[in-house]
Amino acid sequence: IKRDDIRRIMAAILYIMEEVCNLYGHSYLSYEEIHMYTVRALGNDMASSEFEYSIGTLLKNMKLIKRLI
């Protein structure tokens, strides 16, 4: 799988959410925090459109829940 593959980005997002929840007890991260941790985890900057698509797909598949403010 390529470094910027959508499947890798989605897996990284889910991994980050699980790790933050387990390590720190947080069940919420801001969009910016998720992006920052994902860039760190993948070791590369991704196009914002790829990140947005990944977040959208995870929301659509109910793997993430969006907090409405």
PDB file of N, CA and C in Angstrom:
ATOM      1  N   ILE A   1       0.856  -1.184   0.000  1.00  0.00           N
ATOM      2  CA  ILE A   1       0.000   0.000   0.000  1.00  0.00           C
ATOM      3  C   ILE A   1       0.895   1.239   0.000  1.00  0.00           C
ATOM      4  N   LYS A   2       0.578   2.188  -0.860  1.00  0.00           N
ATOM      5  CA  LYS A   2       1.356   3.424  -0.932  1.00  0.00           C
ATOM      6  C   LYS A   2       1.201   4.236   0.350  1.00  0.00           C
ATOM      7  N   ARG A   3       2.165   5.100   0.615  1.00  0.00           N
ATOM      8  CA  ARG A   3       2.157   5.925   1.830  1.00  0.00           C
ATOM      9  C   ARG A   3       0.950   6.862   1.892  1.00  0.00           C
ATOM     10  N   ASP A   4       0.443   7.275   0.735  1.00  0.00           N
ATOM     11  CA  ASP A   4      -0.689   8.203   0.729  1.00  0.00           C
ATOM     12  C   ASP A   4      -2.006   7.523   0.356  1.00  0.00           C
ATOM     13  N   ASP A   5      -2.039   6.195   0.433  1.00  0.00           N
ATOM     14  CA  ASP A   5      -3.253   5.446   0.122  1.00  0.00           C
ATOM     15  C   ASP A   5      -4.340   5.764   1.149  1.00  0.00           C
ATOM     16  N   ILE A   6      -5.543   5.924   0.671  1.00  0.00           N
ATOM     17  CA  ILE A   6      -6.680   6.267   1.532  1.00  0.00           C
ATOM     18  C   ILE A   6      -6.861   5.222   2.635  1.00  0.00           C
ATOM     19  N   ARG A   7      -6.667   3.952   2.314  1.00  0.00           N
ATOM     20  CA  ARG A   7      -6.825   2.901   3.326  1.00  0.00           C
ATOM     21  C   ARG A   7      -5.812   3.066   4.456  1.00  0.00           C
ATOM     22  N   ARG A   8      -4.604   3.477   4.126  1.00  0.00           N
ATOM     23  CA  ARG A   8      -3.571   3.706   5.134  1.00  0.00           C
ATOM     24  C   ARG A   8      -3.943   4.914   6.000  1.00  0.00           C
ATOM     25  N   ILE A   9      -4.445   5.947   5.381  1.00  0.00           N
ATOM     26  CA  ILE A   9      -4.840   7.154   6.122  1.00  0.00           C
ATOM     27  C   ILE A   9      -5.987   6.825   7.078  1.00  0.00           C
ATOM     28  N   MET A  10      -6.992   6.098   6.594  1.00  0.00           N
ATOM     29  CA  MET A  10      -8.114   5.735   7.463  1.00  0.00           C
ATOM     30  C   MET A  10      -7.656   4.848   8.612  1.00  0.00           C
ATOM     31  N   ALA A  11      -6.795   3.888   8.335  1.00  0.00           N
ATOM     32  CA  ALA A  11      -6.278   3.017   9.396  1.00  0.00           C
ATOM     33  C   ALA A  11      -5.491   3.823  10.417  1.00  0.00           C
ATOM     34  N   ALA A  12      -4.718   4.795   9.958  1.00  0.00           N
ATOM     35  CA  ALA A  12      -3.953   5.642  10.873  1.00  0.00           C
ATOM     36  C   ALA A  12      -4.883   6.461  11.764  1.00  0.00           C
ATOM     37  N   ILE A  13      -5.950   6.994  11.196  1.00  0.00           N
ATOM     38  CA  ILE A  13      -6.911   7.779  11.981  1.00  0.00           C
ATOM     39  C   ILE A  13      -7.544   6.913  13.066  1.00  0.00           C
ATOM     40  N   LEU A  14      -7.977   5.718  12.710  1.00  0.00           N
ATOM     41  CA  LEU A  14      -8.592   4.828  13.691  1.00  0.00           C
ATOM     42  C   LEU A  14      -7.585   4.412  14.763  1.00  0.00           C
ATOM     43  N   TYR A  15      -6.360   4.148  14.355  1.00  0.00           N
ATOM     44  CA  TYR A  15      -5.297   3.794  15.298  1.00  0.00           C
ATOM     45  C   TYR A  15      -5.059   4.932  16.282  1.00  0.00           C
ATOM     46  N   ILE A  16      -4.979   6.134  15.781  1.00  0.00           N
ATOM     47  CA  ILE A  16      -4.747   7.311  16.618  1.00  0.00           C
ATOM     48  C   ILE A  16      -5.881   7.489  17.624  1.00  0.00           C
ATOM     49  N   MET A  17      -7.103   7.379  17.164  1.00  0.00           N
ATOM     50  CA  MET A  17      -8.238   7.550  18.063  1.00  0.00           C
ATOM     51  C   MET A  17      -8.222   6.491  19.169  1.00  0.00           C
ATOM     52  N   GLU A  18      -7.912   5.265  18.818  1.00  0.00           N
ATOM     53  CA  GLU A  18      -7.860   4.196  19.814  1.00  0.00           C
ATOM     54  C   GLU A  18      -6.715   4.423  20.805  1.00  0.00           C
ATOM     55  N   GLU A  19      -5.551   4.799  20.303  1.00  0.00           N
ATOM     56  CA  GLU A  19      -4.400   5.028  21.171  1.00  0.00           C
ATOM     57  C   GLU A  19      -4.635   6.188  22.133  1.00  0.00           C
ATOM     58  N   VAL A  20      -5.156   7.280  21.640  1.00  0.00           N
ATOM     59  CA  VAL A  20      -5.412   8.446  22.489  1.00  0.00           C
ATOM     60  C   VAL A  20      -6.460   8.098  23.548  1.00  0.00           C
ATOM     61  N   CYS A  21      -7.475   7.362  23.154  1.00  0.00           N
ATOM     62  CA  CYS A  21      -8.515   6.952  24.093  1.00  0.00           C
ATOM     63  C   CYS A  21      -7.928   6.047  25.175  1.00  0.00           C
ATOM     64  N   ASN A  22      -7.131   5.077  24.784  1.00  0.00           N
ATOM     65  CA  ASN A  22      -6.559   4.128  25.739  1.00  0.00           C
ATOM     66  C   ASN A  22      -5.481   4.750  26.619  1.00  0.00           C
ATOM     67  N   LEU A  23      -4.634   5.596  26.055  1.00  0.00           N
ATOM     68  CA  LEU A  23      -3.526   6.172  26.815  1.00  0.00           C
ATOM     69  C   LEU A  23      -3.946   7.323  27.714  1.00  0.00           C
ATOM     70  N   TYR A  24      -4.807   8.190  27.202  1.00  0.00           N
ATOM     71  CA  TYR A  24      -5.130   9.416  27.928  1.00  0.00           C
ATOM     72  C   TYR A  24      -6.580   9.506  28.388  1.00  0.00           C
ATOM     73  N   GLY A  25      -7.404   8.579  27.968  1.00  0.00           N
ATOM     74  CA  GLY A  25      -8.803   8.599  28.358  1.00  0.00           C
ATOM     75  C   GLY A  25      -9.665   9.564  27.563  1.00  0.00           C
ATOM     76  N   HIS A  26      -9.079  10.186  26.540  1.00  0.00           N
ATOM     77  CA  HIS A  26      -9.848  11.124  25.719  1.00  0.00           C
ATOM     78  C   HIS A  26     -10.738  10.351  24.746  1.00  0.00           C
ATOM     79  N   SER A  27     -11.929  10.827  24.577  1.00  0.00           N
ATOM     80  CA  SER A  27     -12.808  10.216  23.579  1.00  0.00           C
ATOM     81  C   SER A  27     -13.136  11.216  22.475  1.00  0.00           C
ATOM     82  N   TYR A  28     -12.487  12.380  22.527  1.00  0.00           N
ATOM     83  CA  TYR A  28     -12.727  13.417  21.530  1.00  0.00           C
ATOM     84  C   TYR A  28     -11.406  14.067  21.143  1.00  0.00           C
ATOM     85  N   LEU A  29     -11.197  14.229  19.864  1.00  0.00           N
ATOM     86  CA  LEU A  29     -10.074  15.000  19.336  1.00  0.00           C
ATOM     87  C   LEU A  29     -10.625  15.965  18.308  1.00  0.00           C
ATOM     88  N   SER A  30     -10.035  17.148  18.248  1.00  0.00           N
ATOM     89  CA  SER A  30     -10.458  18.103  17.231  1.00  0.00           C
ATOM     90  C   SER A  30      -9.962  17.634  15.865  1.00  0.00           C
ATOM     91  N   TYR A  31     -10.548  18.183  14.832  1.00  0.00           N
ATOM     92  CA  TYR A  31     -10.150  17.881  13.458  1.00  0.00           C
ATOM     93  C   TYR A  31      -8.659  18.150  13.278  1.00  0.00           C
ATOM     94  N   GLU A  32      -8.196  19.275  13.811  1.00  0.00           N
ATOM     95  CA  GLU A  32      -6.783  19.663  13.680  1.00  0.00           C
ATOM     96  C   GLU A  32      -5.869  18.684  14.405  1.00  0.00           C
ATOM     97  N   GLU A  33      -6.295  18.221  15.589  1.00  0.00           N
ATOM     98  CA  GLU A  33      -5.490  17.250  16.332  1.00  0.00           C
ATOM     99  C   GLU A  33      -5.392  15.922  15.585  1.00  0.00           C
ATOM    100  N   ILE A  34      -6.515  15.476  15.037  1.00  0.00           N
ATOM    101  CA  ILE A  34      -6.503  14.224  14.271  1.00  0.00           C
ATOM    102  C   ILE A  34      -5.555  14.361  13.084  1.00  0.00           C
ATOM    103  N   HIS A  35      -5.628  15.479  12.392  1.00  0.00           N
ATOM    104  CA  HIS A  35      -4.748  15.704  11.237  1.00  0.00           C
ATOM    105  C   HIS A  35      -3.285  15.703  11.662  1.00  0.00           C
ATOM    106  N   MET A  36      -2.953  16.415  12.738  1.00  0.00           N
ATOM    107  CA  MET A  36      -1.574  16.498  13.214  1.00  0.00           C
ATOM    108  C   MET A  36      -1.027  15.113  13.582  1.00  0.00           C
ATOM    109  N   TYR A  37      -1.800  14.337  14.340  1.00  0.00           N
ATOM    110  CA  TYR A  37      -1.362  13.005  14.740  1.00  0.00           C
ATOM    111  C   TYR A  37      -1.252  12.066  13.538  1.00  0.00           C
ATOM    112  N   THR A  38      -2.146  12.216  12.570  1.00  0.00           N
ATOM    113  CA  THR A  38      -2.101  11.364  11.376  1.00  0.00           C
ATOM    114  C   THR A  38      -0.838  11.640  10.560  1.00  0.00           C
ATOM    115  N   VAL A  39      -0.509  12.904  10.400  1.00  0.00           N
ATOM    116  CA  VAL A  39       0.729  13.264   9.683  1.00  0.00           C
ATOM    117  C   VAL A  39       1.936  12.659  10.398  1.00  0.00           C
ATOM    118  N   ARG A  40       1.952  12.767  11.718  1.00  0.00           N
ATOM    119  CA  ARG A  40       3.058  12.195  12.498  1.00  0.00           C
ATOM    120  C   ARG A  40       3.129  10.682  12.346  1.00  0.00           C
ATOM    121  N   ALA A  41       1.979  10.030  12.444  1.00  0.00           N
ATOM    122  CA  ALA A  41       1.942   8.566  12.382  1.00  0.00           C
ATOM    123  C   ALA A  41       2.388   8.042  11.022  1.00  0.00           C
ATOM    124  N   LEU A  42       1.997   8.749   9.964  1.00  0.00           N
ATOM    125  CA  LEU A  42       2.351   8.288   8.623  1.00  0.00           C
ATOM    126  C   LEU A  42       3.729   8.767   8.186  1.00  0.00           C
ATOM    127  N   GLY A  43       4.256   9.746   8.874  1.00  0.00           N
ATOM    128  CA  GLY A  43       5.584  10.246   8.532  1.00  0.00           C
ATOM    129  C   GLY A  43       5.625  11.054   7.251  1.00  0.00           C
ATOM    130  N   ASN A  44       4.473  11.524   6.801  1.00  0.00           N
ATOM    131  CA  ASN A  44       4.439  12.367   5.606  1.00  0.00           C
ATOM    132  C   ASN A  44       3.201  13.250   5.630  1.00  0.00           C
ATOM    133  N   ASP A  45       3.290  14.349   4.929  1.00  0.00           N
ATOM    134  CA  ASP A  45       2.128  15.226   4.822  1.00  0.00           C
ATOM    135  C   ASP A  45       1.283  14.736   3.663  1.00  0.00           C
ATOM    136  N   MET A  46      -0.014  14.713   3.878  1.00  0.00           N
ATOM    137  CA  MET A  46      -0.913  14.237   2.833  1.00  0.00           C
ATOM    138  C   MET A  46      -1.722  15.413   2.309  1.00  0.00           C
ATOM    139  N   ALA A  47      -2.284  15.243   1.169  1.00  0.00           N
ATOM    140  CA  ALA A  47      -3.158  16.280   0.619  1.00  0.00           C
ATOM    141  C   ALA A  47      -4.373  16.421   1.522  1.00  0.00           C
ATOM    142  N   SER A  48      -4.818  17.644   1.736  1.00  0.00           N
ATOM    143  CA  SER A  48      -5.972  17.856   2.606  1.00  0.00           C
ATOM    144  C   SER A  48      -7.208  17.145   2.056  1.00  0.00           C
ATOM    145  N   SER A  49      -7.295  17.032   0.733  1.00  0.00           N
ATOM    146  CA  SER A  49      -8.448  16.346   0.142  1.00  0.00           C
ATOM    147  C   SER A  49      -8.455  14.861   0.511  1.00  0.00           C
ATOM    148  N   GLU A  50      -7.287  14.243   0.594  1.00  0.00           N
ATOM    149  CA  GLU A  50      -7.206  12.826   0.990  1.00  0.00           C
ATOM    150  C   GLU A  50      -7.610  12.647   2.442  1.00  0.00           C
ATOM    151  N   PHE A  51      -7.157  13.564   3.293  1.00  0.00           N
ATOM    152  CA  PHE A  51      -7.515  13.496   4.709  1.00  0.00           C
ATOM    153  C   PHE A  51      -9.015  13.712   4.879  1.00  0.00           C
ATOM    154  N   GLU A  52      -9.572  14.715   4.219  1.00  0.00           N
ATOM    155  CA  GLU A  52     -11.007  14.999   4.316  1.00  0.00           C
ATOM    156  C   GLU A  52     -11.835  13.828   3.801  1.00  0.00           C
ATOM    157  N   TYR A  53     -11.397  13.226   2.704  1.00  0.00           N
ATOM    158  CA  TYR A  53     -12.106  12.067   2.162  1.00  0.00           C
ATOM    159  C   TYR A  53     -12.079  10.917   3.169  1.00  0.00           C
ATOM    160  N   SER A  54     -10.932  10.698   3.790  1.00  0.00           N
ATOM    161  CA  SER A  54     -10.790   9.620   4.776  1.00  0.00           C
ATOM    162  C   SER A  54     -11.702   9.849   5.971  1.00  0.00           C
ATOM    163  N   ILE A  55     -11.712  11.073   6.491  1.00  0.00           N
ATOM    164  CA  ILE A  55     -12.595  11.394   7.614  1.00  0.00           C
ATOM    165  C   ILE A  55     -14.051  11.204   7.196  1.00  0.00           C
ATOM    166  N   GLY A  56     -14.419  11.691   6.024  1.00  0.00           N
ATOM    167  CA  GLY A  56     -15.787  11.543   5.526  1.00  0.00           C
ATOM    168  C   GLY A  56     -16.207  10.094   5.390  1.00  0.00           C
ATOM    169  N   THR A  57     -15.315   9.264   4.889  1.00  0.00           N
ATOM    170  CA  THR A  57     -15.616   7.840   4.727  1.00  0.00           C
ATOM    171  C   THR A  57     -15.799   7.170   6.088  1.00  0.00           C
ATOM    172  N   LEU A  58     -14.942   7.502   7.040  1.00  0.00           N
ATOM    173  CA  LEU A  58     -15.069   6.924   8.379  1.00  0.00           C
ATOM    174  C   LEU A  58     -16.364   7.372   9.049  1.00  0.00           C
ATOM    175  N   LEU A  59     -16.756   8.612   8.840  1.00  0.00           N
ATOM    176  CA  LEU A  59     -18.025   9.099   9.383  1.00  0.00           C
ATOM    177  C   LEU A  59     -19.201   8.377   8.726  1.00  0.00           C
ATOM    178  N   LYS A  60     -19.138   8.248   7.414  1.00  0.00           N
ATOM    179  CA  LYS A  60     -20.208   7.585   6.657  1.00  0.00           C
ATOM    180  C   LYS A  60     -20.369   6.126   7.096  1.00  0.00           C
ATOM    181  N   ASN A  61     -19.233   5.467   7.358  1.00  0.00           N
ATOM    182  CA  ASN A  61     -19.247   4.063   7.773  1.00  0.00           C
ATOM    183  C   ASN A  61     -19.424   3.897   9.282  1.00  0.00           C
ATOM    184  N   MET A  62     -19.672   5.023   9.962  1.00  0.00           N
ATOM    185  CA  MET A  62     -19.913   5.049  11.407  1.00  0.00           C
ATOM    186  C   MET A  62     -18.746   4.506  12.226  1.00  0.00           C
ATOM    187  N   LYS A  63     -17.549   4.726  11.730  1.00  0.00           N
ATOM    188  CA  LYS A  63     -16.336   4.370  12.472  1.00  0.00           C
ATOM    189  C   LYS A  63     -15.899   5.529  13.354  1.00  0.00           C
ATOM    190  N   LEU A  64     -16.330   6.744  12.998  1.00  0.00           N
ATOM    191  CA  LEU A  64     -16.128   7.944  13.786  1.00  0.00           C
ATOM    192  C   LEU A  64     -17.470   8.630  13.961  1.00  0.00           C
ATOM    193  N   ILE A  65     -17.561   9.417  15.008  1.00  0.00           N
ATOM    194  CA  ILE A  65     -18.767  10.192  15.265  1.00  0.00           C
ATOM    195  C   ILE A  65     -18.355  11.648  15.331  1.00  0.00           C
ATOM    196  N   LYS A  66     -19.091  12.482  14.633  1.00  0.00           N
ATOM    197  CA  LYS A  66     -18.795  13.911  14.608  1.00  0.00           C
ATOM    198  C   LYS A  66     -19.601  14.629  15.671  1.00  0.00           C
ATOM    199  N   ARG A  67     -18.907  15.423  16.443  1.00  0.00           N
ATOM    200  CA  ARG A  67     -19.572  16.232  17.467  1.00  0.00           C
ATOM    201  C   ARG A  67     -20.039  17.529  16.830  1.00  0.00           C
ATOM    202  N   LEU A  68     -21.308  17.808  16.930  1.00  0.00           N
ATOM    203  CA  LEU A  68     -21.862  19.039  16.388  1.00  0.00           C
ATOM    204  C   LEU A  68     -21.806  20.120  17.452  1.00  0.00           C
ATOM    205  N   ILE A  69     -21.307  21.269  17.062  1.00  0.00           N
ATOM    206  CA  ILE A  69     -21.172  22.387  18.005  1.00  0.00           C
ATOM    207  C   ILE A  69     -22.167  23.449  17.651  1.00  0.00           C
TER     208      ILE A  69
END
